[in-house]
PDB file of C-alpha atoms in Angstrom:
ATOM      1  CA  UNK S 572     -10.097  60.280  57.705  1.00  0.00           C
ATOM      2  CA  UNK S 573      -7.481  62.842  56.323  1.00  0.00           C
ATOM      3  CA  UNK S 574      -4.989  63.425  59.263  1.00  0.00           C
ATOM      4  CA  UNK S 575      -3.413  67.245  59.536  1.00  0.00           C
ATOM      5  CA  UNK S 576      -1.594  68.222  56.650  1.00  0.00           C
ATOM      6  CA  UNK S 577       1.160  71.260  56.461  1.00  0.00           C
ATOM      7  CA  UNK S 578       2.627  72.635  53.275  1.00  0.00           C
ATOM      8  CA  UNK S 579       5.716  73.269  52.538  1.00  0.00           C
ATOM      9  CA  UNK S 580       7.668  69.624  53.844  1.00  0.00           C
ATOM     10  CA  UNK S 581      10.770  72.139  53.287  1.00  0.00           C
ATOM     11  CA  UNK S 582      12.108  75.450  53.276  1.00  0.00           C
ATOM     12  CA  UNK S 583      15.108  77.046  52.927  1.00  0.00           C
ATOM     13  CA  UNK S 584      15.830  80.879  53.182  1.00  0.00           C
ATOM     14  CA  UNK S 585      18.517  83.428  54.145  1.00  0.00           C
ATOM     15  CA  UNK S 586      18.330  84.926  57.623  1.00  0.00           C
ATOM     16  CA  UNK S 587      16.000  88.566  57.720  1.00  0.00           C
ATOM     17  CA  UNK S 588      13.949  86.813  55.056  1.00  0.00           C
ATOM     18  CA  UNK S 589      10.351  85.981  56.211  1.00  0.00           C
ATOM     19  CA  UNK S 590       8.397  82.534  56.144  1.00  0.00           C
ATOM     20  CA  UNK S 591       5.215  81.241  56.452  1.00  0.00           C
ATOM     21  CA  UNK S 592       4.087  77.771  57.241  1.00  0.00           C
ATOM     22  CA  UNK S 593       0.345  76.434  56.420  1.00  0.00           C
ATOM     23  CA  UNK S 594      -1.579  74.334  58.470  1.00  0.00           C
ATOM     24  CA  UNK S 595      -4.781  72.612  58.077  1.00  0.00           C
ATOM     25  CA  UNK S 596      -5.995  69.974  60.868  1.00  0.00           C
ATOM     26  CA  UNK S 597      -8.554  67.267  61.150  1.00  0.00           C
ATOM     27  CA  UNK S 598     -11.607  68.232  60.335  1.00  0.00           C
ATOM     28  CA  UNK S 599     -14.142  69.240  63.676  1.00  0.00           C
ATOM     29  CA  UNK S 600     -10.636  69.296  65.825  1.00  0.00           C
ATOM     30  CA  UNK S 601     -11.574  72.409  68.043  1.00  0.00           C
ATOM     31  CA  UNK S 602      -7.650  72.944  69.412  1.00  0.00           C
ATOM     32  CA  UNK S 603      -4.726  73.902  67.160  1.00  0.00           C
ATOM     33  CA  UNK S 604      -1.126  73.725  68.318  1.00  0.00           C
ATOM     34  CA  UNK S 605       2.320  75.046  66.435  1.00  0.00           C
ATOM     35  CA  UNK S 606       5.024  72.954  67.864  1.00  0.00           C
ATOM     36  CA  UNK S 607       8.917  73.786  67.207  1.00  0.00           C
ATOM     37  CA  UNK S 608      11.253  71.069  66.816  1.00  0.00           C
ATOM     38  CA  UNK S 609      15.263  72.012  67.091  1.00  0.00           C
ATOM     39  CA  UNK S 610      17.225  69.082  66.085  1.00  0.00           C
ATOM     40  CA  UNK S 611      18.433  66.900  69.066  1.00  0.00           C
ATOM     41  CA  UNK S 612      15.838  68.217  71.067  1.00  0.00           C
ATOM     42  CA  UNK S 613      11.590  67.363  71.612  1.00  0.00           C
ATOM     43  CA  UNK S 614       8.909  69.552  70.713  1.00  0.00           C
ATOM     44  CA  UNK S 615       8.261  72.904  72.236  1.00  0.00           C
ATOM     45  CA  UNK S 616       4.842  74.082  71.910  1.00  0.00           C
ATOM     46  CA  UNK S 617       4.857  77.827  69.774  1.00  0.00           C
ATOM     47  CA  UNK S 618       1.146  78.540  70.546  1.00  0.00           C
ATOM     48  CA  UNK S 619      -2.546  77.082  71.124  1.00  0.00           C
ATOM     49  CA  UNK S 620      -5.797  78.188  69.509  1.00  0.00           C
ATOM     50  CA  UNK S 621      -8.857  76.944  70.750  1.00  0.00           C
ATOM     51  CA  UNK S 622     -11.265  77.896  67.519  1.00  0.00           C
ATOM     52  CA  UNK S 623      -9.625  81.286  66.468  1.00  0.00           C
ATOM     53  CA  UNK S 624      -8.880  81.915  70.057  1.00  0.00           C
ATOM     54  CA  UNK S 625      -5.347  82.219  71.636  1.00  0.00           C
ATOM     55  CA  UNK S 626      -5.320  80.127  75.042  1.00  0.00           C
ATOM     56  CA  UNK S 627      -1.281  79.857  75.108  1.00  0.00           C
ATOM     57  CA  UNK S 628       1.345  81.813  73.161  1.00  0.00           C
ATOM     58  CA  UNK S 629       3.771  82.213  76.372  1.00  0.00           C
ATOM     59  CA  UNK S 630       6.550  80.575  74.163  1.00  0.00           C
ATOM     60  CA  UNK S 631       5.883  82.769  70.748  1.00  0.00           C
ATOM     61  CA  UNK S 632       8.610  85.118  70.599  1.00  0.00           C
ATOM     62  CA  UNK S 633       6.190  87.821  69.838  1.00  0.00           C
ATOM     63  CA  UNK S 634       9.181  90.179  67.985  1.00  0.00           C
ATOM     64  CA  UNK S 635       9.370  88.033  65.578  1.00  0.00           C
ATOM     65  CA  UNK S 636       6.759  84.830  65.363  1.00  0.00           C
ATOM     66  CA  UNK S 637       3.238  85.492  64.469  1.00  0.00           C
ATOM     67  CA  UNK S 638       0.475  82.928  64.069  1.00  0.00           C
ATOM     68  CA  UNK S 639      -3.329  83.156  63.082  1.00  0.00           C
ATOM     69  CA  UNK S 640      -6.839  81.039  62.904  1.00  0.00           C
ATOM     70  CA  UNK S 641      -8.588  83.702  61.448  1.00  0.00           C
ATOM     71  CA  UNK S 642     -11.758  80.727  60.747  1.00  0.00           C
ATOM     72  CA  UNK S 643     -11.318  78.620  63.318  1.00  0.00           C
ATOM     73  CA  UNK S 644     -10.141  76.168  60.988  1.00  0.00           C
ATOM     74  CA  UNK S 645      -6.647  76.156  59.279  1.00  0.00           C
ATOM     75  CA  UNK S 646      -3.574  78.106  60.302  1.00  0.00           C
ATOM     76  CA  UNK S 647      -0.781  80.405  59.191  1.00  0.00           C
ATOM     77  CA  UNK S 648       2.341  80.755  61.102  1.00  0.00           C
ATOM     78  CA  UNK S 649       5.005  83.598  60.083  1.00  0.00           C
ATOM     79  CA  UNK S 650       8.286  84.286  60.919  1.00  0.00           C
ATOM     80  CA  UNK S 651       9.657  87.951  59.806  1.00  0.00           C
ATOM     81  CA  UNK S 652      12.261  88.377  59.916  1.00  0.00           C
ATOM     82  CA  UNK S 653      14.286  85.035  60.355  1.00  0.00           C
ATOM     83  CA  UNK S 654      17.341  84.372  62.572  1.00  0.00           C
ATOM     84  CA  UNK S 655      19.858  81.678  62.192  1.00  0.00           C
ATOM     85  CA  UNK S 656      18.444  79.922  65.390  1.00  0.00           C
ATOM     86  CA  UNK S 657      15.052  79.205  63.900  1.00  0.00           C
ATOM     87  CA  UNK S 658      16.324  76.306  61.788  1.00  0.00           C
ATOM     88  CA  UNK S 659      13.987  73.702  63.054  1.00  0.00           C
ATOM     89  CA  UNK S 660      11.375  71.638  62.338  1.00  0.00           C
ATOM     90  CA  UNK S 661       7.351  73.030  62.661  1.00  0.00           C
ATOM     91  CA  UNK S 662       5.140  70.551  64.214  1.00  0.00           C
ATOM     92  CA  UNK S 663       1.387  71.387  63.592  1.00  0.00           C
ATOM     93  CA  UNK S 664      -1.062  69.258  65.883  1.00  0.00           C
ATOM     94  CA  UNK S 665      -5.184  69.228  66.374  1.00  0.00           C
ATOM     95  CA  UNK S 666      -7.289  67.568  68.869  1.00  0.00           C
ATOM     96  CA  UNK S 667     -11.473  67.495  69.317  1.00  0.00           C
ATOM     97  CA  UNK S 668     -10.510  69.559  72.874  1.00  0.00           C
ATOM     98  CA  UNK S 669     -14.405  69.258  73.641  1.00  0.00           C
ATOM     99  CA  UNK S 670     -15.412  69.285  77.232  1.00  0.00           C
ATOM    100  CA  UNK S 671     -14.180  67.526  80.254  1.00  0.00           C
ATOM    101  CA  UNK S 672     -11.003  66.105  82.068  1.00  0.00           C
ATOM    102  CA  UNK S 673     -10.025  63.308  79.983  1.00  0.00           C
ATOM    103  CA  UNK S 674      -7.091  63.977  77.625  1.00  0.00           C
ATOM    104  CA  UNK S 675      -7.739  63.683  74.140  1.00  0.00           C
ATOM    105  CA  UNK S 676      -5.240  62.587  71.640  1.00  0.00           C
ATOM    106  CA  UNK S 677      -2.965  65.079  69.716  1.00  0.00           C
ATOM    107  CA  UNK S 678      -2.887  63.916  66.369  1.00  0.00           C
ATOM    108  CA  UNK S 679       0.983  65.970  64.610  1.00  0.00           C
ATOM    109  CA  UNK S 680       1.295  66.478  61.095  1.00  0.00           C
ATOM    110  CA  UNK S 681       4.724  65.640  59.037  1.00  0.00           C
ATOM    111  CA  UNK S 682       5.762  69.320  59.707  1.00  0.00           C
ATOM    112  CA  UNK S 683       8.056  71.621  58.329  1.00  0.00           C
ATOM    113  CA  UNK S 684      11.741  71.648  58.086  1.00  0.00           C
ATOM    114  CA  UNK S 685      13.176  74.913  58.177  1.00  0.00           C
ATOM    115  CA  UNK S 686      16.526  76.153  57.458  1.00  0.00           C
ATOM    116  CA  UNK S 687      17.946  79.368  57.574  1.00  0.00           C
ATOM    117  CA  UNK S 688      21.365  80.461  56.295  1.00  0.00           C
TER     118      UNK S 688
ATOM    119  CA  UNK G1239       6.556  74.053  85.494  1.00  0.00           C
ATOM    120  CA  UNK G1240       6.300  70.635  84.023  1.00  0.00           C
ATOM    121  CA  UNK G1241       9.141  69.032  82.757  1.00  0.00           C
ATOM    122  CA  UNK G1242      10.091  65.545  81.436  1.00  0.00           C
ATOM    123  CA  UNK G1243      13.599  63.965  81.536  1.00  0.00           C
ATOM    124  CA  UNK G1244      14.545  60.801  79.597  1.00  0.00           C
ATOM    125  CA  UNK G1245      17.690  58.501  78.717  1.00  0.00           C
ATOM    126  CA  UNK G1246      20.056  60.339  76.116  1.00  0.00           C
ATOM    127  CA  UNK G1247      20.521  57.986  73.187  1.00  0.00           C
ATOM    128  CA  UNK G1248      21.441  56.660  70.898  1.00  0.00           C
ATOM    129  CA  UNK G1249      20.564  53.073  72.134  1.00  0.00           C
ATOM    130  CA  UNK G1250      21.679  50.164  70.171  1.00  0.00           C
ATOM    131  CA  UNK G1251      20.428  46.927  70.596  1.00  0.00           C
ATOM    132  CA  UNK G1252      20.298  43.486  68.786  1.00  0.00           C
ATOM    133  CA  UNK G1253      17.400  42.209  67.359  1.00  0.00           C
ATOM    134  CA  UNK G1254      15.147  40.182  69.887  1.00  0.00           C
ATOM    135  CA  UNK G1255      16.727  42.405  73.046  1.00  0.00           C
ATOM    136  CA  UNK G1256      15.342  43.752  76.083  1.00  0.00           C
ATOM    137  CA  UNK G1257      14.480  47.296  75.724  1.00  0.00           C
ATOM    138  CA  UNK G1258      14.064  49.934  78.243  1.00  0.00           C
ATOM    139  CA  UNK G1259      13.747  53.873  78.050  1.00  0.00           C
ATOM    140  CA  UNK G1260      13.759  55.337  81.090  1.00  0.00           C
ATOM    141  CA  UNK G1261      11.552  58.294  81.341  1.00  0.00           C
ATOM    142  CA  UNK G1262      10.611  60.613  84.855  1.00  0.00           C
ATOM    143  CA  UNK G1263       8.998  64.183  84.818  1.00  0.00           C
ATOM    144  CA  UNK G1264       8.011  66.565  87.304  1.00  0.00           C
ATOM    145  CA  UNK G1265       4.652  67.980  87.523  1.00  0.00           C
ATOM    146  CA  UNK G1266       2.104  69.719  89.054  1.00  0.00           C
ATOM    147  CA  UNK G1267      -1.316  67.849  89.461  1.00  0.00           C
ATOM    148  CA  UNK G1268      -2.244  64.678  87.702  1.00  0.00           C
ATOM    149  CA  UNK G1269      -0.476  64.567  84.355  1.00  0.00           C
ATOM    150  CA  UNK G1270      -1.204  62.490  81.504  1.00  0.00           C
ATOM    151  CA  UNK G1271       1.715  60.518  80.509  1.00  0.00           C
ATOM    152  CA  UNK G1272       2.747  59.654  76.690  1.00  0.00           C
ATOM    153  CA  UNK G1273       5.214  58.054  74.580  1.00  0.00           C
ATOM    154  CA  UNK G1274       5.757  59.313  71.011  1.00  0.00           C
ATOM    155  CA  UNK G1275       7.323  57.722  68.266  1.00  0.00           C
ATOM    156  CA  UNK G1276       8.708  59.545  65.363  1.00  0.00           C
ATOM    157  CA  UNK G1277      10.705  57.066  62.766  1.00  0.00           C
ATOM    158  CA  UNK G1278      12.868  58.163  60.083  1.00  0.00           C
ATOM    159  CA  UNK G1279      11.167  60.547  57.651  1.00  0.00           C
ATOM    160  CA  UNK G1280       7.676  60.622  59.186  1.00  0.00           C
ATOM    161  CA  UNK G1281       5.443  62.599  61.692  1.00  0.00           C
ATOM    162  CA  UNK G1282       5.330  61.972  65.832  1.00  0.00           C
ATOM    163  CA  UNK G1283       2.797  59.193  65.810  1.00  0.00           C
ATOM    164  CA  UNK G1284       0.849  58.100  69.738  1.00  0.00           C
ATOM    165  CA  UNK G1285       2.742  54.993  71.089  1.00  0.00           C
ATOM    166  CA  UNK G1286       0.528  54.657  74.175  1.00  0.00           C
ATOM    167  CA  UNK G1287      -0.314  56.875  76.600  1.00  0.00           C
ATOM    168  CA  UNK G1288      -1.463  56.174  81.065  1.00  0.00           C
ATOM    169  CA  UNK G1289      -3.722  59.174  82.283  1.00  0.00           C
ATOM    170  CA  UNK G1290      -3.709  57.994  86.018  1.00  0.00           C
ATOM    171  CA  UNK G1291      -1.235  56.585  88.718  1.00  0.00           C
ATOM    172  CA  UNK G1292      -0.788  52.856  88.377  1.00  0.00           C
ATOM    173  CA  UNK G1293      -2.072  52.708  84.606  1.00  0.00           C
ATOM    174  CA  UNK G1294      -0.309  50.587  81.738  1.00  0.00           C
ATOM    175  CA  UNK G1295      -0.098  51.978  78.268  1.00  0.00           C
ATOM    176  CA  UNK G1296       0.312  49.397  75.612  1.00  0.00           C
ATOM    177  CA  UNK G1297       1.372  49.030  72.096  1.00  0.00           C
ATOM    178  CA  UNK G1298       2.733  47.178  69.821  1.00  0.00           C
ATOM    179  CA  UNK G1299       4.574  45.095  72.061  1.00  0.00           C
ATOM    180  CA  UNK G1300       5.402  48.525  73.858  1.00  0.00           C
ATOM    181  CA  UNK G1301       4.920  48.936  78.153  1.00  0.00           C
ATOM    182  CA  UNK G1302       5.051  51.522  80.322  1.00  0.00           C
ATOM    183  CA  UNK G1303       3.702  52.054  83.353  1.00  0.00           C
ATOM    184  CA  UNK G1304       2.661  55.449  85.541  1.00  0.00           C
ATOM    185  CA  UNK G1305       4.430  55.525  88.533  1.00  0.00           C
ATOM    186  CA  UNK G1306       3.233  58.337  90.750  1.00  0.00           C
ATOM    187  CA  UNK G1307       5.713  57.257  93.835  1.00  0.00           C
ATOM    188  CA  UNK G1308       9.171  57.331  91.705  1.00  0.00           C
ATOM    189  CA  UNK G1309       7.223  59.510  88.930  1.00  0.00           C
ATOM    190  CA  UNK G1310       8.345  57.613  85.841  1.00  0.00           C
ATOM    191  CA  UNK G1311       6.952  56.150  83.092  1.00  0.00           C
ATOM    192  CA  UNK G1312       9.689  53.848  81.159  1.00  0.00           C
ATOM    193  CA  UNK G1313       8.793  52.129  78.351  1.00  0.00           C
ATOM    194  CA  UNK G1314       9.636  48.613  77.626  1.00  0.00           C
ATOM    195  CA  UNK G1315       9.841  45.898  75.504  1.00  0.00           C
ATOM    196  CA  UNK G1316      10.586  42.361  75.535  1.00  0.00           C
ATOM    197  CA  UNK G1317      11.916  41.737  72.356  1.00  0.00           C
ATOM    198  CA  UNK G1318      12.832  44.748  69.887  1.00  0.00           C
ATOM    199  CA  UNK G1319      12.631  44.428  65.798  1.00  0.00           C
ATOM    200  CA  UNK G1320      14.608  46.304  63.280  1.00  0.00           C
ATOM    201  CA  UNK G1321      11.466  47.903  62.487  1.00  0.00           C
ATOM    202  CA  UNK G1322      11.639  49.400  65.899  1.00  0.00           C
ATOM    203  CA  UNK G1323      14.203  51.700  64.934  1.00  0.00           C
ATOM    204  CA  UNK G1324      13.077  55.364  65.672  1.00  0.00           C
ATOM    205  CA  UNK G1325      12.940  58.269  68.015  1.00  0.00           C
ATOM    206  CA  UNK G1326      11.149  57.595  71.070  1.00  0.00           C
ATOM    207  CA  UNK G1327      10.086  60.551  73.354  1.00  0.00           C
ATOM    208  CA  UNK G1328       8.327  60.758  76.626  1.00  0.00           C
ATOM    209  CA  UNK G1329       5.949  63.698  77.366  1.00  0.00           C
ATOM    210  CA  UNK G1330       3.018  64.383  79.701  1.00  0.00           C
ATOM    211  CA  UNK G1331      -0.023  67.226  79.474  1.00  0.00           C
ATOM    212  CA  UNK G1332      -1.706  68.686  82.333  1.00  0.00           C
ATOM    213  CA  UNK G1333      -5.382  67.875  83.415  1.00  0.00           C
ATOM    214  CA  UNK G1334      -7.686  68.949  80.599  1.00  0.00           C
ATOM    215  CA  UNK G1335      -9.115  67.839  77.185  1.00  0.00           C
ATOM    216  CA  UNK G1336      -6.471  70.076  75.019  1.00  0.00           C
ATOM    217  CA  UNK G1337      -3.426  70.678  77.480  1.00  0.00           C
ATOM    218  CA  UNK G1338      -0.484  71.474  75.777  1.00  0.00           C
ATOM    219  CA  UNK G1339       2.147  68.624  75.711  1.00  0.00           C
ATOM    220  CA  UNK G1340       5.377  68.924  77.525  1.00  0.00           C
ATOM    221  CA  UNK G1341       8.382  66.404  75.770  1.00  0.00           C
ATOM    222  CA  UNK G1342      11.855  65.042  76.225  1.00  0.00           C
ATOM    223  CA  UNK G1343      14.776  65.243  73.935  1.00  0.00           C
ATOM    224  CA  UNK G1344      13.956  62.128  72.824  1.00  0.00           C
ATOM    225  CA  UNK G1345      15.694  58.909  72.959  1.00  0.00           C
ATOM    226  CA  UNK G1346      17.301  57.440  69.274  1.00  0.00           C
ATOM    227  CA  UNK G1347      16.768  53.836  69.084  1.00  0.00           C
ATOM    228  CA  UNK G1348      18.748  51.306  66.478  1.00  0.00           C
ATOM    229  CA  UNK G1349      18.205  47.597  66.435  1.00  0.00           C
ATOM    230  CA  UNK G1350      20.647  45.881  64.419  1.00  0.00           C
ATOM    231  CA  UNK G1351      20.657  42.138  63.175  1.00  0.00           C
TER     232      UNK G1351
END
């Protein structure tokens, strides 16, 4: 079973550039997450989609970060323009997220590494 | 809200040590509880995971166990490898299927010969 890939591994721009991460999950996983990763510190989820449905974006800084699922299925996540402090690494995760109380498994891909200069 | 705090590293250790991360959070509810493993150059990868009070979560040699009286969940091992070398973080989700999960700053572990 392919596990969730994200394109680029790397990326490098100048600050008030824009940037755009690609993420595709496991195939049938219902629930996408973007995950942010400063260094020295753990993940920090960006946003959730359930399908092509937002269910959390509390922690998107909406002036800047915008994220889609336009399918249900793979997902685009944009910064315009960039700051200095958004160096980090992008963490994109899936899970089945079908019915009930029982946690399912968050499978992460090799995410992103961003740096801004 | 939910939050998670665990040992600052970097912990060194000699091969064949005792091992432990110490890990408690704060939540409301019945969390899920989780360690993560990320070594060098690769994505967060499950260690084991406890979704109720008084669970154990295995792996790999790995322990921890949900403690809903102290709230902690650190992770042990009885004898670490080289191999072992990585960055361990704790984290916990709320009650549901897709909950969002809630992480430390992670813990740097190096075993040396």
């Amino acid at each position: 079973e392919a596990g969730v890939a994200q394109s680029p591994r790397y990326k490098i721009i100048e600050k008030r550039q824009s940037v755009a991460f690609w993420c595709n999950p496991i195939s049938g996983h219902a629930t996408l997450y973007w995950y942010q990763q400063i260094l020295g510190q753990g993940p920090k989820l960006l946003i959730q989609f359930q399908n092509n449905g937002v269910v959390d974006d509390s922690q998107l800084p909406k002036d800047r970060f915008s994220a889609e699922r336009l399918k249900g299925v793979d997902s685009t996540l944009k910064i315009q323009p960039a700051k200095l402090e958004d160096s980090a690494v992008y963490l994109c995760a899936s899970t089945l997220g079908t019915g009930g109380i029982i946690y399912n498994e968050q499978f992460f891909g090799p995410g992103t590494r961003l740096t801004v200069l | 809200g939910n939050s998670v705090t665990q040992m600052e590293g970097p912990v060194t250790l000699s091969e064949e040590a005792f091992l432990t991360i110490n890990c408690t959070y704060t939540a409301t509810g019945y969390p899920s509880l989780f360690w993560y493993v990320q070594y060098p150059g690769e994505g967060l990868q499950l260690l084991l995971k406890a979704t109720k009070a008084d669970d154990k979560g295995s792996n790999k040699g790995f322990e921890a166990t949900y403690r809903k009286e102290t709230t902690s969940f650190h992770l042990e091992k009885g004898s670490v490898q080289v191999s072992d070398s990585a960055v361990y973080f704790c984290a916990l989700s709320g009650t549901g299927t897709a909950s969002k999960l809630t992480f430390g700053t992670g813990t740097r572990l190096q075993v040396t010969l």
